[in-house]
Amino acid sequence: MARIAVVTGGTRGIGAAISRLLRERGLTVVANYGGNDEKAQAFTKETGIAAYKWDVGDHQACLDGCAKIESEVGPIDVLVNNAGVTRDGTLHKMSFDDWNEVMRINLGGCFNMAKAAFPGMRERGWGRIINIGSINGQAGQYGQVNYAAAKSGIHGFTKALAQEGAKAGVTVNAIAPGYIDTDMVAAVPPPVLEKIVAKIPVGRLGQAEEIARGVAFLAAEDAGFITGSTLSINGGQHMY
Ligand code: CAA
């Protein structure tokens, strides 16, 4: 039986590349998405990968969504916590809502999804959880106290849960992408982005597929000794 993977935010950007590659590697993939029905339908039509809609920041919705997947598709073996949003602004301009929304979705989403998927993985004695952090959670970023705090939280969450999963055969790892060619990065004002790209030693933005390959590596059957680690994929921009 093929392993079953759930990828949050899995119909667009980095998440779509992860969904595609895991499927190519033989897993049964289910993509979660939060809002863009049109993109999700196009993604399913093109790839045949089922897409389930719910907000990962909503605790009950995650429990219900994962229960639905388990009854319709099967037990979740691999969870990729990829869904995330930005609400950039310097602290003096950032609203409490901008803070809360990013914490709720980016960090809260990892907790909510792990609460839904981790118990079954432990019971079955095998699981892979891969959390998508960020270079900006490692190094900080001007205009992102919310996002940097949430992503930094993901790195701590990963190391803590890795210790809890280890004896039960559940590995928990993070990937810290740098600046990747996605809609999220395209929303950075061009003059600001130009300065950022100038500081990437490899000299370009990353591609979503380059992050997906890291996820596939950590999700593999023979990756059982890798847990609690963070794989930085950032073109050399930050060496951590
Ligand atoms: N360090 C120091 N000063 C900086 C700075 C930096 N990195 N960036 C901007 N400033 C300064 C500017 O020079 C300017 O100073 P002056 O007024 O003296 O000229 C001042 O800060 C205000 O800058 P802005 O005009 O840019 O301010 P703004 O309020 O219009 O916008 C901002 C602020 C929203 C933070 C904008 O600069 C921005 O979008 N920055 C990019 C943030 C970023 O990298 N986001 C990543 C999104 S992608 C992602 O998050 C994915 C991932 O995981 C990597």
Short mmCIF file of C-alpha atoms and ligand atoms in Angstrom, two decimals:
data_model
loop_
_atom_site.label_atom_id
_atom_site.label_comp_id
_atom_site.label_asym_id
_atom_site.label_seq_id
_atom_site.Cartn_x
_atom_site.Cartn_y
_atom_site.Cartn_z
CA MET A 1 0.00 0.00 0.00
CA ALA A 2 1.28 3.45 -0.92
CA ARG A 3 1.93 5.83 1.96
CA ILE A 4 -0.57 8.66 2.27
CA ALA A 5 0.71 12.23 2.45
CA VAL A 6 -1.18 15.39 3.31
CA VAL A 7 0.34 18.69 2.17
CA THR A 8 -1.17 21.86 3.61
CA GLY A 9 -1.29 24.77 1.22
CA GLY A 10 -0.61 22.02 -1.29
CA THR A 11 -2.24 23.40 -4.43
CA ARG A 12 -0.05 26.45 -5.07
CA GLY A 13 3.58 27.56 -4.96
CA ILE A 14 5.98 25.45 -2.91
CA GLY A 15 3.11 23.26 -1.67
CA ALA A 16 2.04 22.33 -5.21
CA ALA A 17 5.61 21.34 -6.09
CA ILE A 18 5.75 19.18 -2.94
CA SER A 19 2.40 17.52 -3.76
CA ARG A 20 3.53 16.75 -7.29
CA LEU A 21 6.91 15.33 -6.33
CA LEU A 22 5.61 13.14 -3.50
CA ARG A 23 3.08 11.71 -5.92
CA GLU A 24 5.84 11.11 -8.47
CA ARG A 25 7.71 9.22 -5.73
CA GLY A 26 4.76 6.84 -5.38
CA LEU A 27 2.82 8.29 -2.44
CA THR A 28 -0.92 8.88 -2.45
CA VAL A 29 -1.13 12.67 -2.01
CA VAL A 30 -3.95 14.80 -0.68
CA ALA A 31 -3.57 18.57 -0.85
CA ASN A 32 -5.22 20.90 1.63
CA TYR A 33 -5.90 24.51 0.64
CA GLY A 34 -7.32 27.51 2.42
CA GLY A 35 -9.04 29.84 0.00
CA ASN A 36 -8.34 29.91 -3.71
CA ASP A 37 -10.97 27.51 -5.15
CA GLU A 38 -10.14 28.35 -8.75
CA LYS A 39 -6.42 27.48 -8.39
CA ALA A 40 -7.26 24.34 -6.38
CA GLN A 41 -9.73 23.08 -8.99
CA ALA A 42 -7.24 23.74 -11.79
CA PHE A 43 -4.55 21.92 -9.78
CA THR A 44 -6.77 18.86 -9.24
CA LYS A 45 -7.84 18.84 -12.87
CA GLU A 46 -4.24 18.96 -14.05
CA THR A 47 -2.68 16.52 -11.55
CA GLY A 48 -5.53 14.30 -10.36
CA ILE A 49 -4.49 15.11 -6.76
CA ALA A 50 -7.54 15.57 -4.51
CA ALA A 51 -7.81 18.94 -2.77
CA TYR A 52 -9.65 19.44 0.55
CA LYS A 53 -10.50 22.94 1.71
CA TRP A 54 -10.15 24.16 5.27
CA ASP A 55 -8.31 26.82 7.27
CA VAL A 56 -5.30 25.28 9.03
CA GLY A 57 -5.53 28.03 11.65
CA ASP A 58 -8.88 26.57 12.75
CA HIS A 59 -8.23 23.76 15.23
CA GLN A 60 -11.54 21.94 14.82
CA ALA A 61 -11.40 22.27 11.03
CA CYS A 62 -8.04 20.46 11.05
CA LEU A 63 -9.39 17.63 13.21
CA ASP A 64 -12.47 17.31 10.98
CA GLY A 65 -10.52 17.65 7.71
CA CYS A 66 -7.99 14.97 8.68
CA ALA A 67 -10.76 12.65 9.92
CA LYS A 68 -12.48 13.05 6.54
CA ILE A 69 -9.25 12.24 4.68
CA GLU A 70 -8.67 9.19 6.89
CA SER A 71 -12.15 7.87 6.20
CA GLU A 72 -12.11 8.65 2.46
CA VAL A 73 -8.47 7.96 1.58
CA GLY A 74 -6.78 6.24 4.51
CA PRO A 75 -4.45 6.88 7.46
CA ILE A 76 -2.08 9.83 7.17
CA ASP A 77 1.56 8.66 7.12
CA VAL A 78 3.25 11.86 6.00
CA LEU A 79 2.25 15.36 7.01
CA VAL A 80 3.80 18.39 5.34
CA ASN A 81 2.96 21.61 7.18
CA ASN A 82 3.53 24.06 4.38
CA ALA A 83 0.59 26.50 4.57
CA GLY A 84 1.62 30.02 5.43
CA VAL A 85 0.81 33.67 4.88
CA THR A 86 2.60 37.00 5.20
CA ARG A 87 1.32 40.29 6.61
CA ASP A 88 4.54 42.27 6.34
CA GLY A 89 5.03 45.68 7.92
CA THR A 90 7.35 47.30 10.39
CA LEU A 91 6.29 46.89 14.02
CA HIS A 92 5.06 50.45 14.36
CA LYS A 93 2.67 49.90 11.44
CA MET A 94 1.71 46.28 12.19
CA SER A 95 -1.75 45.73 13.64
CA PHE A 96 -2.58 43.19 16.31
CA ASP A 97 -4.64 41.39 13.66
CA ASP A 98 -1.59 41.14 11.36
CA TRP A 99 0.35 39.61 14.24
CA ASN A 100 -2.41 37.19 15.24
CA GLU A 101 -3.29 36.03 11.76
CA VAL A 102 0.28 35.02 10.94
CA MET A 103 0.77 33.26 14.29
CA ARG A 104 -2.62 31.54 13.99
CA ILE A 105 -2.06 30.18 10.50
CA ASN A 106 1.71 29.65 10.22
CA LEU A 107 2.48 28.35 13.71
CA GLY A 108 -0.98 27.39 14.98
CA GLY A 109 -1.52 25.43 11.77
CA CYS A 110 1.44 23.15 12.59
CA PHE A 111 0.02 22.42 16.05
CA ASN A 112 -3.50 21.84 14.75
CA MET A 113 -2.41 19.46 12.00
CA ALA A 114 0.01 17.58 14.25
CA LYS A 115 -2.79 17.12 16.82
CA ALA A 116 -4.85 15.51 14.08
CA ALA A 117 -2.18 13.33 12.45
CA PHE A 118 0.48 12.52 15.07
CA PRO A 119 -1.56 10.17 17.34
CA GLY A 120 -2.31 7.77 14.47
CA MET A 121 1.31 7.82 13.31
CA ARG A 122 2.45 6.91 16.84
CA GLU A 123 -0.06 4.09 17.11
CA ARG A 124 1.02 2.63 13.76
CA GLY A 125 4.73 3.08 14.60
CA TRP A 126 5.65 5.05 11.50
CA GLY A 127 5.30 8.66 10.42
CA ARG A 128 6.98 11.65 8.82
CA ILE A 129 6.19 15.25 9.72
CA ILE A 130 7.95 17.93 7.71
CA ASN A 131 7.40 21.55 8.70
CA ILE A 132 8.21 24.37 6.33
CA GLY A 133 10.02 27.06 8.31
CA SER A 134 11.97 29.91 6.74
CA ILE A 135 15.32 31.62 6.51
CA ASN A 136 13.49 34.54 8.08
CA GLY A 137 12.71 32.42 11.15
CA GLN A 138 16.42 31.72 11.48
CA ALA A 139 17.87 35.14 10.70
CA GLY A 140 14.95 37.56 11.23
CA GLN A 141 13.79 39.99 8.56
CA TYR A 142 13.04 43.70 8.62
CA GLY A 143 9.25 44.13 8.43
CA GLN A 144 8.41 40.59 9.58
CA VAL A 145 8.26 40.35 13.37
CA ASN A 146 5.10 38.26 13.02
CA TYR A 147 6.36 35.94 10.28
CA ALA A 148 9.87 35.58 11.75
CA ALA A 149 8.42 34.76 15.18
CA ALA A 150 6.01 32.18 13.75
CA LYS A 151 8.66 30.54 11.56
CA SER A 152 11.18 30.55 14.40
CA GLY A 153 8.46 28.93 16.50
CA ILE A 154 8.12 26.22 13.86
CA HIS A 155 11.80 25.37 14.26
CA GLY A 156 11.37 24.98 18.04
CA PHE A 157 8.12 23.04 17.59
CA THR A 158 9.97 20.66 15.24
CA LYS A 159 12.75 19.90 17.72
CA ALA A 160 10.31 19.35 20.60
CA LEU A 161 7.96 17.07 18.68
CA ALA A 162 10.92 15.15 17.21
CA GLN A 163 11.83 14.09 20.75
CA GLU A 164 8.27 12.90 21.38
CA GLY A 165 8.02 10.95 18.11
CA ALA A 166 11.45 9.34 18.05
CA LYS A 167 10.70 6.12 19.92
CA ALA A 168 7.44 5.63 18.00
CA GLY A 169 9.09 5.76 14.55
CA VAL A 170 7.79 9.24 13.76
CA THR A 171 10.43 11.64 12.48
CA VAL A 172 9.83 15.39 12.64
CA ASN A 173 12.03 17.72 10.60
CA ALA A 174 11.95 21.22 9.19
CA ILE A 175 13.02 22.82 5.97
CA ALA A 176 14.07 26.46 6.01
CA PRO A 177 13.59 27.82 2.50
CA GLY A 178 15.25 31.00 1.43
CA TYR A 179 13.63 33.31 -1.15
CA ILE A 180 11.78 31.10 -3.63
CA ASP A 181 10.17 32.17 -6.89
CA THR A 182 6.51 32.12 -5.73
CA ASP A 183 3.57 34.54 -5.50
CA MET A 184 4.54 35.24 -1.88
CA VAL A 185 8.00 36.47 -2.80
CA ALA A 186 6.67 38.25 -5.91
CA ALA A 187 4.60 40.39 -3.50
CA VAL A 188 7.78 41.92 -2.01
CA PRO A 189 8.24 45.40 -3.53
CA PRO A 190 10.66 45.01 -6.51
CA PRO A 191 13.36 47.42 -5.26
CA VAL A 192 13.39 45.61 -1.88
CA LEU A 193 13.51 42.20 -3.55
CA GLU A 194 16.38 43.29 -5.82
CA LYS A 195 18.48 44.10 -2.77
CA ILE A 196 17.63 40.75 -1.20
CA VAL A 197 18.53 38.77 -4.34
CA ALA A 198 21.83 40.65 -4.56
CA LYS A 199 22.73 39.07 -1.20
CA ILE A 200 22.06 35.47 -2.31
CA PRO A 201 25.46 33.92 -3.11
CA VAL A 202 23.97 31.58 -5.73
CA GLY A 203 22.69 34.73 -7.46
CA ARG A 204 19.04 33.87 -8.01
CA LEU A 205 15.76 32.98 -6.33
CA GLY A 206 15.18 29.33 -5.55
CA GLN A 207 12.65 27.17 -7.38
CA ALA A 208 9.73 25.49 -5.59
CA GLU A 209 10.96 22.11 -6.90
CA GLU A 210 14.23 22.63 -5.01
CA ILE A 211 12.28 22.72 -1.74
CA ALA A 212 10.13 19.78 -2.80
CA ARG A 213 13.23 17.64 -3.30
CA GLY A 214 14.23 18.33 0.31
CA VAL A 215 10.78 17.28 1.50
CA ALA A 216 10.91 14.05 -0.52
CA PHE A 217 14.32 13.27 1.00
CA LEU A 218 12.99 13.69 4.56
CA ALA A 219 9.77 11.78 3.80
CA ALA A 220 11.58 8.74 2.40
CA GLU A 221 11.30 5.24 3.89
CA ASP A 222 15.04 5.19 4.61
CA ALA A 223 15.16 8.61 6.34
CA GLY A 224 14.33 7.19 9.78
CA PHE A 225 17.55 8.34 11.44
CA ILE A 226 17.01 11.99 10.47
CA THR A 227 14.86 13.70 13.05
CA GLY A 228 14.79 17.11 14.73
CA SER A 229 16.89 18.58 11.94
CA THR A 230 16.49 21.69 9.85
CA LEU A 231 17.50 21.56 6.23
CA SER A 232 18.34 25.05 4.95
CA ILE A 233 17.75 25.50 1.21
CA ASN A 234 18.56 29.12 0.56
CA GLY A 235 21.30 29.53 -2.07
CA GLY A 236 23.83 30.26 0.67
CA GLN A 237 22.02 33.39 1.88
CA HIS A 238 22.20 32.34 5.53
CA MET A 239 24.51 29.63 6.82
CA TYR A 240 23.08 28.42 10.07
N1 CAA B 1 17.22 47.05 6.93
C1 CAA B 1 17.26 48.32 7.37
N2 CAA B 1 16.42 49.27 6.95
C2 CAA B 1 15.52 48.93 6.04
C3 CAA B 1 15.41 47.62 5.53
C4 CAA B 1 16.32 46.66 6.01
N3 CAA B 1 16.32 45.40 5.57
N4 CAA B 1 14.41 47.56 4.65
C5 CAA B 1 13.87 48.80 4.61
N5 CAA B 1 14.57 49.63 5.44
C6 CAA B 1 14.34 51.04 5.68
C7 CAA B 1 14.18 51.79 4.37
O1 CAA B 1 15.45 52.11 3.86
C8 CAA B 1 13.39 53.01 4.81
O2 CAA B 1 14.26 53.92 5.45
P1 CAA B 1 14.14 55.48 5.13
O3 CAA B 1 12.72 55.85 5.46
O4 CAA B 1 15.16 56.10 6.05
O5 CAA B 1 14.45 55.60 3.69
C9 CAA B 1 12.49 52.46 5.90
O6 CAA B 1 13.09 51.22 6.33
C10 CAA B 1 11.07 52.16 5.43
O7 CAA B 1 11.19 51.22 4.35
P2 CAA B 1 10.02 51.00 3.34
O8 CAA B 1 9.81 52.23 2.52
O9 CAA B 1 10.25 49.72 2.61
O10 CAA B 1 8.79 50.89 4.36
P3 CAA B 1 7.36 50.40 4.10
O11 CAA B 1 6.62 50.65 5.35
O12 CAA B 1 6.81 50.92 2.83
O13 CAA B 1 7.56 48.82 3.88
C11 CAA B 1 8.19 46.63 4.39
C12 CAA B 1 8.21 48.08 4.86
C13 CAA B 1 6.75 46.13 4.25
C14 CAA B 1 8.86 45.83 5.47
C15 CAA B 1 8.90 46.46 3.03
O14 CAA B 1 10.21 46.99 3.16
C16 CAA B 1 9.00 45.01 2.64
O15 CAA B 1 8.08 44.44 2.08
N6 CAA B 1 10.14 44.37 2.89
C17 CAA B 1 10.38 42.96 2.52
C18 CAA B 1 10.02 42.06 3.65
C19 CAA B 1 10.35 40.64 3.23
O16 CAA B 1 11.47 40.29 2.91
N7 CAA B 1 9.35 39.79 3.21
C20 CAA B 1 9.55 38.45 2.80
C21 CAA B 1 8.29 37.96 2.16
S1 CAA B 1 8.55 36.39 1.37
C22 CAA B 1 8.71 35.34 2.65
O17 CAA B 1 8.55 35.67 3.78
C23 CAA B 1 9.04 33.92 2.28
C24 CAA B 1 10.19 33.43 3.04
O18 CAA B 1 10.01 32.60 3.93
C25 CAA B 1 11.55 33.88 2.71
#
